[in-house]
């Protein structure tokens, strides 16, 4: 097994061969731009790692890993359009750098290109990968719609929120791992187990993201700390404050979230104080640990050597304690 950095380096070299200059430039340049903009590359790394966990050379899973990364970035291009976001990873979003129509069309092309990458596999593997991809892509769209619906609702429950982040984020992590298992021709039972491991880790990852958005270090987080608060997003922290906080705390949070006259800095600090005092901040960290531990439970039933289970545990622990 390789170290995470080696998987990352290998994948980035392969990505370079994919992002070649092609005509028409106004279609392909935005695609190359978003794919080269950086990011954690978490999902493709998981695909490569899982293939090796089940005894296959990571290189064989490279096209599946690239497909996941292209799809993920496609979803970001269209999400940024829907959110009217000016920045992605500290740089201009595609629709800002070019225009709205280019963002839509280049995004559409990315979805097709993601599917095309499965054509490099034999028929049985192609079919299994495409079936999983279609299911996952539709769930990601459902998750995005739930997220949009929540913006205009005041009665979002924690159960609904967890379903939203499962579909919008976690299923793609699960799919990334299952794709590695499919390429490695692991048993159906192991394929399903590694998917569940990834899904649970994906929920933990997003809950940690919620926490870091409020309490992360601005120098390492990579995004504006407090961005979710400024945008009035109904994150796990908000919903837990409304569940655990006193009537006064609940009322104060509602007022703060709807106060457009308050400066961003004051709003962020005041809301963070409510998160901490209500116990929501600790509850969020506890939830991250709980989902990570559930993922570790799934590992016990996998038909792989103990040293490989340990590698996946270490990866999960790194996600749980990350600060970026």
PDB file of C-alpha atoms in Angstrom:
ATOM      1  CA  UNK A   1       0.000   0.000   0.000  1.00  0.00           C
ATOM      2  CA  UNK A   2       1.138   3.530  -0.792  1.00  0.00           C
ATOM      3  CA  UNK A   3       1.003   6.635   1.358  1.00  0.00           C
ATOM      4  CA  UNK A   4      -1.826   9.097   0.648  1.00  0.00           C
ATOM      5  CA  UNK A   5       0.615  11.585  -0.919  1.00  0.00           C
ATOM      6  CA  UNK A   6       1.788   8.958  -3.413  1.00  0.00           C
ATOM      7  CA  UNK A   7      -1.774   8.191  -4.499  1.00  0.00           C
ATOM      8  CA  UNK A   8      -2.317  11.922  -4.877  1.00  0.00           C
ATOM      9  CA  UNK A   9       0.863  12.449  -6.924  1.00  0.00           C
ATOM     10  CA  UNK A  10       0.084   9.484  -9.187  1.00  0.00           C
ATOM     11  CA  UNK A  11      -3.454  10.703  -9.757  1.00  0.00           C
ATOM     12  CA  UNK A  12      -2.380  14.288 -10.513  1.00  0.00           C
ATOM     13  CA  UNK A  13       0.056  13.046 -13.159  1.00  0.00           C
ATOM     14  CA  UNK A  14      -2.743  11.071 -14.795  1.00  0.00           C
ATOM     15  CA  UNK A  15      -5.046  14.098 -14.581  1.00  0.00           C
ATOM     16  CA  UNK A  16      -2.488  16.144 -16.531  1.00  0.00           C
ATOM     17  CA  UNK A  17      -2.844  13.793 -19.502  1.00  0.00           C
ATOM     18  CA  UNK A  18      -6.618  14.264 -19.378  1.00  0.00           C
ATOM     19  CA  UNK A  19      -6.570  18.067 -19.311  1.00  0.00           C
ATOM     20  CA  UNK A  20      -5.048  18.650 -22.723  1.00  0.00           C
ATOM     21  CA  UNK A  21      -5.913  21.666 -24.820  1.00  0.00           C
ATOM     22  CA  UNK A  22      -8.704  20.808 -27.258  1.00  0.00           C
ATOM     23  CA  UNK A  23     -11.085  22.584 -29.612  1.00  0.00           C
ATOM     24  CA  UNK A  24     -13.402  24.351 -29.168  1.00  0.00           C
ATOM     25  CA  UNK A  25     -11.355  26.102 -26.504  1.00  0.00           C
ATOM     26  CA  UNK A  26     -14.356  27.826 -24.926  1.00  0.00           C
ATOM     27  CA  UNK A  27     -15.784  24.397 -24.085  1.00  0.00           C
ATOM     28  CA  UNK A  28     -12.624  22.622 -22.905  1.00  0.00           C
ATOM     29  CA  UNK A  29     -10.593  25.426 -21.291  1.00  0.00           C
ATOM     30  CA  UNK A  30     -13.164  25.898 -18.479  1.00  0.00           C
ATOM     31  CA  UNK A  31     -13.102  22.125 -17.885  1.00  0.00           C
ATOM     32  CA  UNK A  32      -9.310  22.102 -17.631  1.00  0.00           C
ATOM     33  CA  UNK A  33      -9.472  25.174 -15.400  1.00  0.00           C
ATOM     34  CA  UNK A  34     -11.785  23.668 -12.773  1.00  0.00           C
ATOM     35  CA  UNK A  35      -9.982  20.306 -12.809  1.00  0.00           C
ATOM     36  CA  UNK A  36      -6.618  21.991 -12.224  1.00  0.00           C
ATOM     37  CA  UNK A  37      -7.899  24.333  -9.526  1.00  0.00           C
ATOM     38  CA  UNK A  38      -6.783  22.031  -6.736  1.00  0.00           C
ATOM     39  CA  UNK A  39      -8.843  20.515  -3.953  1.00  0.00           C
ATOM     40  CA  UNK A  40      -8.258  17.567  -1.658  1.00  0.00           C
ATOM     41  CA  UNK A  41      -8.717  14.907  -4.402  1.00  0.00           C
ATOM     42  CA  UNK A  42     -10.237  12.795  -1.626  1.00  0.00           C
ATOM     43  CA  UNK A  43     -12.581  10.766  -3.824  1.00  0.00           C
ATOM     44  CA  UNK A  44     -10.119   9.584  -6.500  1.00  0.00           C
ATOM     45  CA  UNK A  45      -7.573   8.748  -3.806  1.00  0.00           C
ATOM     46  CA  UNK A  46     -10.200   6.541  -2.149  1.00  0.00           C
ATOM     47  CA  UNK A  47     -10.876   4.741  -5.441  1.00  0.00           C
ATOM     48  CA  UNK A  48      -7.170   3.988  -5.940  1.00  0.00           C
ATOM     49  CA  UNK A  49      -6.649   3.014  -2.310  1.00  0.00           C
ATOM     50  CA  UNK A  50      -9.649   0.665  -2.326  1.00  0.00           C
ATOM     51  CA  UNK A  51      -8.489  -1.106  -5.483  1.00  0.00           C
ATOM     52  CA  UNK A  52      -5.181  -1.871  -3.756  1.00  0.00           C
ATOM     53  CA  UNK A  53      -6.932  -2.875  -0.519  1.00  0.00           C
ATOM     54  CA  UNK A  54      -8.645  -5.608  -2.531  1.00  0.00           C
ATOM     55  CA  UNK A  55      -5.431  -6.700  -4.245  1.00  0.00           C
ATOM     56  CA  UNK A  56      -5.524  -4.805  -7.547  1.00  0.00           C
ATOM     57  CA  UNK A  57      -2.892  -2.438  -8.927  1.00  0.00           C
ATOM     58  CA  UNK A  58      -4.062   1.142  -8.335  1.00  0.00           C
ATOM     59  CA  UNK A  59      -3.205   1.997 -11.943  1.00  0.00           C
ATOM     60  CA  UNK A  60      -6.081  -0.234 -13.132  1.00  0.00           C
ATOM     61  CA  UNK A  61      -8.523   1.949 -11.175  1.00  0.00           C
ATOM     62  CA  UNK A  62      -7.187   5.237 -12.549  1.00  0.00           C
ATOM     63  CA  UNK A  63     -10.004   5.816 -15.069  1.00  0.00           C
ATOM     64  CA  UNK A  64     -12.660   5.092 -12.440  1.00  0.00           C
ATOM     65  CA  UNK A  65     -10.895   7.512 -10.064  1.00  0.00           C
ATOM     66  CA  UNK A  66     -10.740  10.162 -12.780  1.00  0.00           C
ATOM     67  CA  UNK A  67     -14.435   9.671 -13.540  1.00  0.00           C
ATOM     68  CA  UNK A  68     -15.337  10.365  -9.907  1.00  0.00           C
ATOM     69  CA  UNK A  69     -13.178  13.502  -9.868  1.00  0.00           C
ATOM     70  CA  UNK A  70     -14.605  14.809 -13.164  1.00  0.00           C
ATOM     71  CA  UNK A  71     -18.156  14.224 -11.909  1.00  0.00           C
ATOM     72  CA  UNK A  72     -17.414  15.892  -8.568  1.00  0.00           C
ATOM     73  CA  UNK A  73     -16.049  18.970 -10.317  1.00  0.00           C
ATOM     74  CA  UNK A  74     -18.973  19.000 -12.751  1.00  0.00           C
ATOM     75  CA  UNK A  75     -21.296  19.214  -9.751  1.00  0.00           C
ATOM     76  CA  UNK A  76     -19.222  22.099  -8.340  1.00  0.00           C
ATOM     77  CA  UNK A  77     -19.493  24.075 -11.606  1.00  0.00           C
ATOM     78  CA  UNK A  78     -23.283  23.779 -11.588  1.00  0.00           C
ATOM     79  CA  UNK A  79     -23.562  24.296  -7.799  1.00  0.00           C
ATOM     80  CA  UNK A  80     -21.601  27.550  -8.161  1.00  0.00           C
ATOM     81  CA  UNK A  81     -24.038  28.716 -10.841  1.00  0.00           C
ATOM     82  CA  UNK A  82     -27.028  27.914  -8.609  1.00  0.00           C
ATOM     83  CA  UNK A  83     -25.400  29.645  -5.632  1.00  0.00           C
ATOM     84  CA  UNK A  84     -24.169  32.570  -7.768  1.00  0.00           C
ATOM     85  CA  UNK A  85     -20.798  31.964  -6.084  1.00  0.00           C
ATOM     86  CA  UNK A  86     -17.944  34.269  -7.152  1.00  0.00           C
ATOM     87  CA  UNK A  87     -15.084  32.099  -5.823  1.00  0.00           C
ATOM     88  CA  UNK A  88     -14.116  28.427  -5.767  1.00  0.00           C
ATOM     89  CA  UNK A  89     -10.914  27.410  -3.938  1.00  0.00           C
ATOM     90  CA  UNK A  90      -9.961  31.070  -3.772  1.00  0.00           C
ATOM     91  CA  UNK A  91     -10.207  31.599  -7.542  1.00  0.00           C
ATOM     92  CA  UNK A  92     -12.953  32.806  -9.876  1.00  0.00           C
ATOM     93  CA  UNK A  93     -15.737  30.305 -10.512  1.00  0.00           C
ATOM     94  CA  UNK A  94     -16.166  29.080 -14.093  1.00  0.00           C
ATOM     95  CA  UNK A  95     -19.320  31.093 -14.782  1.00  0.00           C
ATOM     96  CA  UNK A  96     -17.650  34.250 -13.439  1.00  0.00           C
ATOM     97  CA  UNK A  97     -14.406  33.761 -15.370  1.00  0.00           C
ATOM     98  CA  UNK A  98     -16.266  32.966 -18.604  1.00  0.00           C
ATOM     99  CA  UNK A  99     -20.069  33.310 -18.517  1.00  0.00           C
ATOM    100  CA  UNK A 100     -23.237  31.511 -17.444  1.00  0.00           C
ATOM    101  CA  UNK A 101     -23.792  29.648 -20.720  1.00  0.00           C
ATOM    102  CA  UNK A 102     -20.200  28.415 -20.761  1.00  0.00           C
ATOM    103  CA  UNK A 103     -20.562  27.154 -17.183  1.00  0.00           C
ATOM    104  CA  UNK A 104     -23.693  25.201 -18.075  1.00  0.00           C
ATOM    105  CA  UNK A 105     -22.326  23.717 -21.307  1.00  0.00           C
ATOM    106  CA  UNK A 106     -18.856  22.852 -19.966  1.00  0.00           C
ATOM    107  CA  UNK A 107     -20.511  21.244 -16.951  1.00  0.00           C
ATOM    108  CA  UNK A 108     -22.730  19.159 -19.218  1.00  0.00           C
ATOM    109  CA  UNK A 109     -19.668  18.043 -21.194  1.00  0.00           C
ATOM    110  CA  UNK A 110     -17.924  16.999 -17.955  1.00  0.00           C
ATOM    111  CA  UNK A 111     -20.808  14.709 -17.036  1.00  0.00           C
ATOM    112  CA  UNK A 112     -20.547  12.987 -20.436  1.00  0.00           C
ATOM    113  CA  UNK A 113     -16.754  12.732 -20.153  1.00  0.00           C
ATOM    114  CA  UNK A 114     -17.103  11.127 -16.719  1.00  0.00           C
ATOM    115  CA  UNK A 115     -19.257   8.381 -18.252  1.00  0.00           C
ATOM    116  CA  UNK A 116     -16.881   7.938 -21.203  1.00  0.00           C
ATOM    117  CA  UNK A 117     -14.028   6.946 -18.900  1.00  0.00           C
ATOM    118  CA  UNK A 118     -15.826   3.671 -18.056  1.00  0.00           C
ATOM    119  CA  UNK A 119     -15.445   2.606 -21.698  1.00  0.00           C
ATOM    120  CA  UNK A 120     -11.829   1.704 -20.919  1.00  0.00           C
ATOM    121  CA  UNK A 121     -13.006  -1.302 -18.857  1.00  0.00           C
ATOM    122  CA  UNK A 122     -14.248  -4.705 -19.961  1.00  0.00           C
ATOM    123  CA  UNK A 123     -18.022  -5.136 -20.384  1.00  0.00           C
ATOM    124  CA  UNK A 124     -18.872  -6.580 -16.957  1.00  0.00           C
ATOM    125  CA  UNK A 125     -16.838  -3.968 -15.062  1.00  0.00           C
ATOM    126  CA  UNK A 126     -18.167  -1.194 -17.328  1.00  0.00           C
ATOM    127  CA  UNK A 127     -21.752  -2.204 -16.586  1.00  0.00           C
ATOM    128  CA  UNK A 128     -21.208  -2.350 -12.814  1.00  0.00           C
ATOM    129  CA  UNK A 129     -19.414   1.020 -12.754  1.00  0.00           C
ATOM    130  CA  UNK A 130     -22.025   2.725 -14.962  1.00  0.00           C
ATOM    131  CA  UNK A 131     -24.919   1.351 -12.890  1.00  0.00           C
ATOM    132  CA  UNK A 132     -23.374   2.613  -9.650  1.00  0.00           C
ATOM    133  CA  UNK A 133     -22.479   5.944 -11.245  1.00  0.00           C
ATOM    134  CA  UNK A 134     -26.033   6.567 -12.518  1.00  0.00           C
ATOM    135  CA  UNK A 135     -27.553   5.787  -9.124  1.00  0.00           C
ATOM    136  CA  UNK A 136     -25.036   8.009  -7.325  1.00  0.00           C
ATOM    137  CA  UNK A 137     -25.309  10.924  -9.769  1.00  0.00           C
ATOM    138  CA  UNK A 138     -29.099  11.012  -9.358  1.00  0.00           C
ATOM    139  CA  UNK A 139     -28.781  10.892  -5.553  1.00  0.00           C
ATOM    140  CA  UNK A 140     -26.329  13.823  -5.650  1.00  0.00           C
ATOM    141  CA  UNK A 141     -28.944  15.797  -7.627  1.00  0.00           C
ATOM    142  CA  UNK A 142     -31.589  14.850  -5.052  1.00  0.00           C
ATOM    143  CA  UNK A 143     -29.283  16.014  -2.263  1.00  0.00           C
ATOM    144  CA  UNK A 144     -28.735  19.334  -4.008  1.00  0.00           C
ATOM    145  CA  UNK A 145     -32.499  19.813  -4.361  1.00  0.00           C
ATOM    146  CA  UNK A 146     -33.027  19.068  -0.656  1.00  0.00           C
ATOM    147  CA  UNK A 147     -30.353  21.668   0.126  1.00  0.00           C
ATOM    148  CA  UNK A 148     -32.130  24.252  -2.042  1.00  0.00           C
ATOM    149  CA  UNK A 149     -35.512  23.407  -0.468  1.00  0.00           C
ATOM    150  CA  UNK A 150     -34.074  23.873   3.036  1.00  0.00           C
ATOM    151  CA  UNK A 151     -33.194  27.501   2.256  1.00  0.00           C
ATOM    152  CA  UNK A 152     -36.869  28.497   2.378  1.00  0.00           C
ATOM    153  CA  UNK A 153     -37.972  26.178   5.201  1.00  0.00           C
ATOM    154  CA  UNK A 154     -37.936  26.883   8.932  1.00  0.00           C
ATOM    155  CA  UNK A 155     -38.884  23.347  10.003  1.00  0.00           C
ATOM    156  CA  UNK A 156     -35.865  21.336   8.794  1.00  0.00           C
ATOM    157  CA  UNK A 157     -35.186  18.384  11.106  1.00  0.00           C
ATOM    158  CA  UNK A 158     -31.822  16.833  11.930  1.00  0.00           C
ATOM    159  CA  UNK A 159     -32.942  13.582  10.272  1.00  0.00           C
ATOM    160  CA  UNK A 160     -33.724  15.494   7.064  1.00  0.00           C
ATOM    161  CA  UNK A 161     -30.401  17.320   7.235  1.00  0.00           C
ATOM    162  CA  UNK A 162     -28.476  14.061   7.637  1.00  0.00           C
ATOM    163  CA  UNK A 163     -30.313  12.631   4.618  1.00  0.00           C
ATOM    164  CA  UNK A 164     -29.405  15.727   2.608  1.00  0.00           C
ATOM    165  CA  UNK A 165     -25.673  15.492   3.377  1.00  0.00           C
ATOM    166  CA  UNK A 166     -25.752  11.738   2.778  1.00  0.00           C
ATOM    167  CA  UNK A 167     -27.075  12.290  -0.749  1.00  0.00           C
ATOM    168  CA  UNK A 168     -25.168  15.466  -1.561  1.00  0.00           C
ATOM    169  CA  UNK A 169     -21.775  14.349  -0.194  1.00  0.00           C
ATOM    170  CA  UNK A 170     -21.569  10.898   1.391  1.00  0.00           C
ATOM    171  CA  UNK A 171     -22.904   8.698  -1.424  1.00  0.00           C
ATOM    172  CA  UNK A 172     -20.132   9.948  -3.715  1.00  0.00           C
ATOM    173  CA  UNK A 173     -17.503   8.958  -1.136  1.00  0.00           C
ATOM    174  CA  UNK A 174     -19.143   5.522  -0.853  1.00  0.00           C
ATOM    175  CA  UNK A 175     -19.283   5.197  -4.642  1.00  0.00           C
ATOM    176  CA  UNK A 176     -15.625   6.199  -4.998  1.00  0.00           C
ATOM    177  CA  UNK A 177     -14.629   3.306  -2.734  1.00  0.00           C
ATOM    178  CA  UNK A 178     -17.031   0.808  -4.286  1.00  0.00           C
ATOM    179  CA  UNK A 179     -15.656   1.640  -7.747  1.00  0.00           C
ATOM    180  CA  UNK A 180     -12.184   0.637  -6.569  1.00  0.00           C
ATOM    181  CA  UNK A 181     -13.666  -2.633  -5.276  1.00  0.00           C
ATOM    182  CA  UNK A 182     -15.508  -3.232  -8.573  1.00  0.00           C
ATOM    183  CA  UNK A 183     -12.310  -2.750 -10.585  1.00  0.00           C
ATOM    184  CA  UNK A 184     -10.545  -5.158  -8.202  1.00  0.00           C
ATOM    185  CA  UNK A 185     -13.380  -7.696  -8.691  1.00  0.00           C
ATOM    186  CA  UNK A 186     -14.057  -7.925  -4.958  1.00  0.00           C
ATOM    187  CA  UNK A 187     -17.058  -9.986  -3.832  1.00  0.00           C
ATOM    188  CA  UNK A 188     -20.478  -8.292  -3.863  1.00  0.00           C
ATOM    189  CA  UNK A 189     -20.531  -8.459  -0.068  1.00  0.00           C
ATOM    190  CA  UNK A 190     -17.184  -6.653   0.191  1.00  0.00           C
ATOM    191  CA  UNK A 191     -18.238  -4.129  -2.464  1.00  0.00           C
ATOM    192  CA  UNK A 192     -21.346  -3.274  -0.446  1.00  0.00           C
ATOM    193  CA  UNK A 193     -19.427  -3.143   2.830  1.00  0.00           C
ATOM    194  CA  UNK A 194     -16.751  -0.791   1.508  1.00  0.00           C
ATOM    195  CA  UNK A 195     -19.536   1.418   0.079  1.00  0.00           C
ATOM    196  CA  UNK A 196     -21.123   1.571   3.539  1.00  0.00           C
ATOM    197  CA  UNK A 197     -17.733   2.375   5.091  1.00  0.00           C
ATOM    198  CA  UNK A 198     -17.318   5.255   2.630  1.00  0.00           C
ATOM    199  CA  UNK A 199     -20.896   6.496   3.083  1.00  0.00           C
ATOM    200  CA  UNK A 200     -20.499   6.704   6.856  1.00  0.00           C
ATOM    201  CA  UNK A 201     -17.095   8.389   6.522  1.00  0.00           C
ATOM    202  CA  UNK A 202     -18.678  10.832   4.059  1.00  0.00           C
ATOM    203  CA  UNK A 203     -21.302  11.877   6.608  1.00  0.00           C
ATOM    204  CA  UNK A 204     -18.571  12.320   9.237  1.00  0.00           C
ATOM    205  CA  UNK A 205     -16.534  14.336   6.711  1.00  0.00           C
ATOM    206  CA  UNK A 206     -19.424  16.745   6.022  1.00  0.00           C
ATOM    207  CA  UNK A 207     -20.256  17.171   9.713  1.00  0.00           C
ATOM    208  CA  UNK A 208     -16.589  17.986  10.333  1.00  0.00           C
ATOM    209  CA  UNK A 209     -16.830  20.489   7.464  1.00  0.00           C
ATOM    210  CA  UNK A 210     -19.821  22.116   9.194  1.00  0.00           C
ATOM    211  CA  UNK A 211     -17.805  22.362  12.391  1.00  0.00           C
ATOM    212  CA  UNK A 212     -14.673  23.730  10.686  1.00  0.00           C
ATOM    213  CA  UNK A 213     -16.715  26.331   8.802  1.00  0.00           C
ATOM    214  CA  UNK A 214     -17.487  27.906  12.173  1.00  0.00           C
ATOM    215  CA  UNK A 215     -14.491  26.952  14.293  1.00  0.00           C
ATOM    216  CA  UNK A 216     -11.697  26.259  11.792  1.00  0.00           C
ATOM    217  CA  UNK A 217      -8.443  28.166  11.460  1.00  0.00           C
ATOM    218  CA  UNK A 218      -8.792  30.791   8.688  1.00  0.00           C
ATOM    219  CA  UNK A 219      -5.177  30.162   7.624  1.00  0.00           C
ATOM    220  CA  UNK A 220      -5.665  26.429   7.048  1.00  0.00           C
ATOM    221  CA  UNK A 221      -9.379  25.941   6.324  1.00  0.00           C
ATOM    222  CA  UNK A 222      -9.180  27.257   2.757  1.00  0.00           C
ATOM    223  CA  UNK A 223     -12.563  28.968   2.858  1.00  0.00           C
ATOM    224  CA  UNK A 224     -14.007  31.934   4.690  1.00  0.00           C
ATOM    225  CA  UNK A 225     -14.567  30.840   8.290  1.00  0.00           C
ATOM    226  CA  UNK A 226     -18.179  31.554   9.249  1.00  0.00           C
ATOM    227  CA  UNK A 227     -19.349  31.458   5.627  1.00  0.00           C
ATOM    228  CA  UNK A 228     -22.283  29.180   6.475  1.00  0.00           C
ATOM    229  CA  UNK A 229     -23.347  31.548   9.257  1.00  0.00           C
ATOM    230  CA  UNK A 230     -23.180  34.588   6.969  1.00  0.00           C
ATOM    231  CA  UNK A 231     -25.267  32.721   4.371  1.00  0.00           C
ATOM    232  CA  UNK A 232     -27.799  31.592   7.041  1.00  0.00           C
ATOM    233  CA  UNK A 233     -27.275  27.910   6.170  1.00  0.00           C
ATOM    234  CA  UNK A 234     -29.178  25.432   8.305  1.00  0.00           C
ATOM    235  CA  UNK A 235     -26.158  23.347   9.240  1.00  0.00           C
ATOM    236  CA  UNK A 236     -25.968  20.619  11.872  1.00  0.00           C
ATOM    237  CA  UNK A 237     -24.670  23.250  14.325  1.00  0.00           C
ATOM    238  CA  UNK A 238     -27.721  25.466  13.759  1.00  0.00           C
ATOM    239  CA  UNK A 239     -30.212  22.597  14.052  1.00  0.00           C
ATOM    240  CA  UNK A 240     -28.499  21.256  17.197  1.00  0.00           C
ATOM    241  CA  UNK A 241     -28.581  24.733  18.791  1.00  0.00           C
ATOM    242  CA  UNK A 242     -32.318  24.894  18.120  1.00  0.00           C
ATOM    243  CA  UNK A 243     -32.681  21.422  19.656  1.00  0.00           C
ATOM    244  CA  UNK A 244     -30.396  21.762  22.692  1.00  0.00           C
ATOM    245  CA  UNK A 245     -30.395  25.500  23.433  1.00  0.00           C
ATOM    246  CA  UNK A 246     -32.631  27.308  25.900  1.00  0.00           C
ATOM    247  CA  UNK A 247     -35.715  29.138  24.629  1.00  0.00           C
ATOM    248  CA  UNK A 248     -33.651  32.352  24.848  1.00  0.00           C
ATOM    249  CA  UNK A 249     -30.782  30.815  22.858  1.00  0.00           C
ATOM    250  CA  UNK A 250     -33.193  29.557  20.195  1.00  0.00           C
ATOM    251  CA  UNK A 251     -34.798  32.985  19.927  1.00  0.00           C
ATOM    252  CA  UNK A 252     -31.419  34.751  19.777  1.00  0.00           C
ATOM    253  CA  UNK A 253     -30.177  32.413  17.046  1.00  0.00           C
ATOM    254  CA  UNK A 254     -33.292  32.992  14.945  1.00  0.00           C
ATOM    255  CA  UNK A 255     -32.935  36.773  15.334  1.00  0.00           C
ATOM    256  CA  UNK A 256     -29.213  36.714  14.511  1.00  0.00           C
ATOM    257  CA  UNK A 257     -29.718  34.586  11.406  1.00  0.00           C
ATOM    258  CA  UNK A 258     -32.319  37.008  10.051  1.00  0.00           C
ATOM    259  CA  UNK A 259     -30.495  40.231  11.016  1.00  0.00           C
ATOM    260  CA  UNK A 260     -29.202  41.829   7.816  1.00  0.00           C
ATOM    261  CA  UNK A 261     -27.910  44.971   9.537  1.00  0.00           C
ATOM    262  CA  UNK A 262     -25.356  43.225  11.768  1.00  0.00           C
ATOM    263  CA  UNK A 263     -21.759  43.157  10.494  1.00  0.00           C
ATOM    264  CA  UNK A 264     -20.529  39.746   9.332  1.00  0.00           C
ATOM    265  CA  UNK A 265     -17.844  39.585  12.041  1.00  0.00           C
ATOM    266  CA  UNK A 266     -20.293  40.370  14.839  1.00  0.00           C
ATOM    267  CA  UNK A 267     -22.853  37.931  13.482  1.00  0.00           C
ATOM    268  CA  UNK A 268     -20.304  35.104  13.203  1.00  0.00           C
ATOM    269  CA  UNK A 269     -18.934  35.645  16.721  1.00  0.00           C
ATOM    270  CA  UNK A 270     -22.401  35.892  18.299  1.00  0.00           C
ATOM    271  CA  UNK A 271     -23.681  32.764  16.565  1.00  0.00           C
ATOM    272  CA  UNK A 272     -20.522  30.804  17.417  1.00  0.00           C
ATOM    273  CA  UNK A 273     -21.037  31.700  21.069  1.00  0.00           C
ATOM    274  CA  UNK A 274     -24.547  30.228  20.887  1.00  0.00           C
ATOM    275  CA  UNK A 275     -23.163  27.092  19.213  1.00  0.00           C
ATOM    276  CA  UNK A 276     -20.693  26.638  22.079  1.00  0.00           C
ATOM    277  CA  UNK A 277     -22.946  27.539  25.015  1.00  0.00           C
ATOM    278  CA  UNK A 278     -25.863  25.401  23.813  1.00  0.00           C
ATOM    279  CA  UNK A 279     -23.676  22.313  23.512  1.00  0.00           C
ATOM    280  CA  UNK A 280     -24.204  22.169  19.725  1.00  0.00           C
ATOM    281  CA  UNK A 281     -20.481  22.507  18.994  1.00  0.00           C
ATOM    282  CA  UNK A 282     -19.652  19.504  21.197  1.00  0.00           C
ATOM    283  CA  UNK A 283     -22.633  17.556  19.837  1.00  0.00           C
ATOM    284  CA  UNK A 284     -21.319  18.077  16.304  1.00  0.00           C
ATOM    285  CA  UNK A 285     -17.861  16.801  17.244  1.00  0.00           C
ATOM    286  CA  UNK A 286     -19.500  13.833  18.996  1.00  0.00           C
ATOM    287  CA  UNK A 287     -21.500  13.073  15.828  1.00  0.00           C
ATOM    288  CA  UNK A 288     -18.302  13.128  13.738  1.00  0.00           C
ATOM    289  CA  UNK A 289     -16.758  10.564  16.099  1.00  0.00           C
ATOM    290  CA  UNK A 290     -19.930   8.440  16.150  1.00  0.00           C
ATOM    291  CA  UNK A 291     -20.163   8.167  12.352  1.00  0.00           C
ATOM    292  CA  UNK A 292     -16.433   7.487  12.061  1.00  0.00           C
ATOM    293  CA  UNK A 293     -16.703   4.703  14.636  1.00  0.00           C
ATOM    294  CA  UNK A 294     -19.712   3.242  12.787  1.00  0.00           C
ATOM    295  CA  UNK A 295     -17.526   3.186   9.668  1.00  0.00           C
ATOM    296  CA  UNK A 296     -14.786   1.366  11.608  1.00  0.00           C
ATOM    297  CA  UNK A 297     -17.352  -1.253  12.718  1.00  0.00           C
ATOM    298  CA  UNK A 298     -18.067  -2.038   9.060  1.00  0.00           C
ATOM    299  CA  UNK A 299     -14.339  -2.709   8.505  1.00  0.00           C
ATOM    300  CA  UNK A 300     -14.446  -5.663  10.868  1.00  0.00           C
ATOM    301  CA  UNK A 301     -16.509  -7.703   8.403  1.00  0.00           C
ATOM    302  CA  UNK A 302     -14.327  -7.022   5.354  1.00  0.00           C
ATOM    303  CA  UNK A 303     -12.436  -9.946   3.847  1.00  0.00           C
ATOM    304  CA  UNK A 304      -9.051  -8.187   3.737  1.00  0.00           C
ATOM    305  CA  UNK A 305      -5.831  -8.496   5.784  1.00  0.00           C
ATOM    306  CA  UNK A 306      -5.655  -6.690   9.123  1.00  0.00           C
ATOM    307  CA  UNK A 307      -2.877  -4.334   7.966  1.00  0.00           C
ATOM    308  CA  UNK A 308      -5.161  -3.047   5.196  1.00  0.00           C
ATOM    309  CA  UNK A 309      -8.029  -2.549   7.634  1.00  0.00           C
ATOM    310  CA  UNK A 310      -5.621  -0.545   9.764  1.00  0.00           C
ATOM    311  CA  UNK A 311      -4.697   1.643   6.792  1.00  0.00           C
ATOM    312  CA  UNK A 312      -8.386   2.483   6.291  1.00  0.00           C
ATOM    313  CA  UNK A 313      -8.775   3.189  10.024  1.00  0.00           C
ATOM    314  CA  UNK A 314      -5.834   5.611   9.934  1.00  0.00           C
ATOM    315  CA  UNK A 315      -7.373   7.359   6.932  1.00  0.00           C
ATOM    316  CA  UNK A 316     -10.694   7.671   8.766  1.00  0.00           C
ATOM    317  CA  UNK A 317      -8.978   9.054  11.859  1.00  0.00           C
ATOM    318  CA  UNK A 318      -7.178  11.643   9.736  1.00  0.00           C
ATOM    319  CA  UNK A 319     -10.496  12.803   8.303  1.00  0.00           C
ATOM    320  CA  UNK A 320     -12.063  12.961  11.757  1.00  0.00           C
ATOM    321  CA  UNK A 321      -9.270  15.108  13.208  1.00  0.00           C
ATOM    322  CA  UNK A 322      -8.535  17.216  10.117  1.00  0.00           C
ATOM    323  CA  UNK A 323      -8.337  20.987  10.408  1.00  0.00           C
ATOM    324  CA  UNK A 324      -8.580  21.814   6.691  1.00  0.00           C
TER     325      UNK A 324
END
